[in-house]
Amino acid sequence: MAQHRASEPADERDRPDHDLAAMRESYARGGLDEADLAADWVTQFHRWLDDTIAAELPEPNAMIVGTASPDGVVATRTVLCKGIDERGVVFYTNLESDKSRDLAANPRASITFPWHGLQRQVHVRGPVVRVSDDETLAYWNSRPQGSKVGAWASPQSRVLSGRAELEELQRQVEERFFPLDRDERPDGPLPEVPLPPFWGGWRVEPETVEFWQGRIGRLHDRLRFRRTDDGSWVVERLAP
């Protein structure tokens, strides 16, 4: 399989002079007091999600998911949240991807919703379980046709020889499920693309859910819901 050498670093003289150490923002949009919290983490999350949508921040359901391999190699990536309720936080993916292999072997994950436009973050930590087949199928059936084709076509996390290989895989999937040329197909919707056997969902079952609000002088507000051994929840303030 072909490999490509990364580009050589640009000449030092051509690099912009960014002073990263001097980059900072004053967080002054507001605070978060214990009296402001909803009675449970799910209601509080949806309050903040509503604020994020109202502020028209891009992709408010985007979240960073952290996993670890059995030997402790940590990886993060951004995925889209597709469900939140009292059971936890749900996302869907290829079950043969790197993150799914990590979760199958080491079934714990961390999640961060980075709502920087409101100077807020939400952090979720806990064990993971597979989403039920019925829930997975219901979500799959709601996806656009192109996303379904993409799920079948992409051998997620595997090395490709180039973009052309991925496009050829897509062509093969389209030929499999839509064997006729578009102008030869009967009127009506395209045939349904079935749920792949290698595709499904993961649910992170929260042990802690932290609501982080930026404050002036880096004295941020960090209020955390923590599940106790008896299944109840307590609220704790963490030092910034």
Short mmCIF file of N, CA, C and O in Angstrom, two decimals, residues 82 139-140 142-154 170 173 193 196 199:
data_model
loop_
_atom_site.label_atom_id
_atom_site.label_comp_id
_atom_site.label_asym_id
_atom_site.label_seq_id
_atom_site.Cartn_x
_atom_site.Cartn_y
_atom_site.Cartn_z
N LYS A 82 -25.74 12.10 19.48
CA LYS A 82 -27.02 11.80 18.85
C LYS A 82 -28.10 11.42 19.85
O LYS A 82 -29.14 10.91 19.47
N TYR A 139 -32.17 5.04 14.72
CA TYR A 139 -31.34 6.17 14.31
C TYR A 139 -30.84 6.00 12.88
O TYR A 139 -30.85 6.96 12.09
N TRP A 140 -30.40 4.80 12.53
CA TRP A 140 -29.92 4.54 11.17
C TRP A 140 -30.98 4.94 10.14
O TRP A 140 -30.66 5.57 9.13
N SER A 142 -33.08 7.19 10.26
CA SER A 142 -33.26 8.65 10.18
C SER A 142 -32.13 9.33 9.43
O SER A 142 -32.21 10.53 9.14
N ARG A 143 -31.06 8.61 9.09
CA ARG A 143 -29.88 9.22 8.47
C ARG A 143 -30.13 9.50 6.99
O ARG A 143 -30.87 8.78 6.31
N PRO A 144 -29.47 10.54 6.44
CA PRO A 144 -29.54 10.78 5.00
C PRO A 144 -28.93 9.62 4.22
O PRO A 144 -28.03 8.91 4.73
N GLN A 145 -29.40 9.45 2.99
CA GLN A 145 -28.93 8.34 2.17
C GLN A 145 -27.41 8.39 1.97
O GLN A 145 -26.71 7.36 2.00
N GLY A 146 -26.87 9.58 1.76
CA GLY A 146 -25.43 9.70 1.54
C GLY A 146 -24.62 9.26 2.74
O GLY A 146 -23.54 8.67 2.59
N SER A 147 -25.13 9.55 3.96
CA SER A 147 -24.42 9.11 5.16
C SER A 147 -24.44 7.60 5.30
O SER A 147 -23.47 6.99 5.78
N LYS A 148 -25.54 6.99 4.87
CA LYS A 148 -25.62 5.53 4.92
C LYS A 148 -24.61 4.90 3.95
O LYS A 148 -23.91 3.94 4.29
N VAL A 149 -24.52 5.44 2.75
CA VAL A 149 -23.55 4.94 1.78
C VAL A 149 -22.14 5.10 2.32
O VAL A 149 -21.30 4.20 2.22
N GLY A 150 -21.86 6.27 2.92
CA GLY A 150 -20.54 6.53 3.46
C GLY A 150 -20.16 5.54 4.56
O GLY A 150 -19.00 5.12 4.67
N ALA A 151 -21.14 5.16 5.40
CA ALA A 151 -20.87 4.21 6.47
C ALA A 151 -20.47 2.85 5.91
O ALA A 151 -19.58 2.18 6.44
N TRP A 152 -21.12 2.43 4.83
CA TRP A 152 -20.77 1.16 4.20
C TRP A 152 -19.41 1.26 3.50
O TRP A 152 -18.64 0.30 3.47
N ALA A 153 -19.11 2.41 2.90
CA ALA A 153 -17.93 2.53 2.04
C ALA A 153 -16.63 2.66 2.82
O ALA A 153 -15.59 2.17 2.37
N SER A 154 -16.67 3.32 3.97
CA SER A 154 -15.42 3.66 4.65
C SER A 154 -14.95 2.57 5.60
O SER A 154 -15.64 2.25 6.57
N GLN A 170 -16.77 3.84 -2.45
CA GLN A 170 -18.10 4.44 -2.50
C GLN A 170 -18.85 4.01 -3.76
O GLN A 170 -20.03 3.67 -3.71
N VAL A 173 -20.20 0.53 -3.38
CA VAL A 173 -21.39 0.47 -2.52
C VAL A 173 -22.62 0.96 -3.27
O VAL A 173 -23.70 0.34 -3.20
N VAL A 193 -30.95 1.62 2.17
CA VAL A 193 -29.63 1.05 2.45
C VAL A 193 -29.70 0.41 3.82
O VAL A 193 -30.00 1.08 4.81
N PRO A 196 -25.42 -1.63 8.39
CA PRO A 196 -24.27 -2.54 8.32
C PRO A 196 -24.11 -3.34 9.61
O PRO A 196 -24.37 -2.82 10.71
N TRP A 199 -21.70 -1.55 12.32
CA TRP A 199 -22.00 -0.16 12.66
C TRP A 199 -22.99 -0.14 13.82
O TRP A 199 -23.94 -0.93 13.85
#
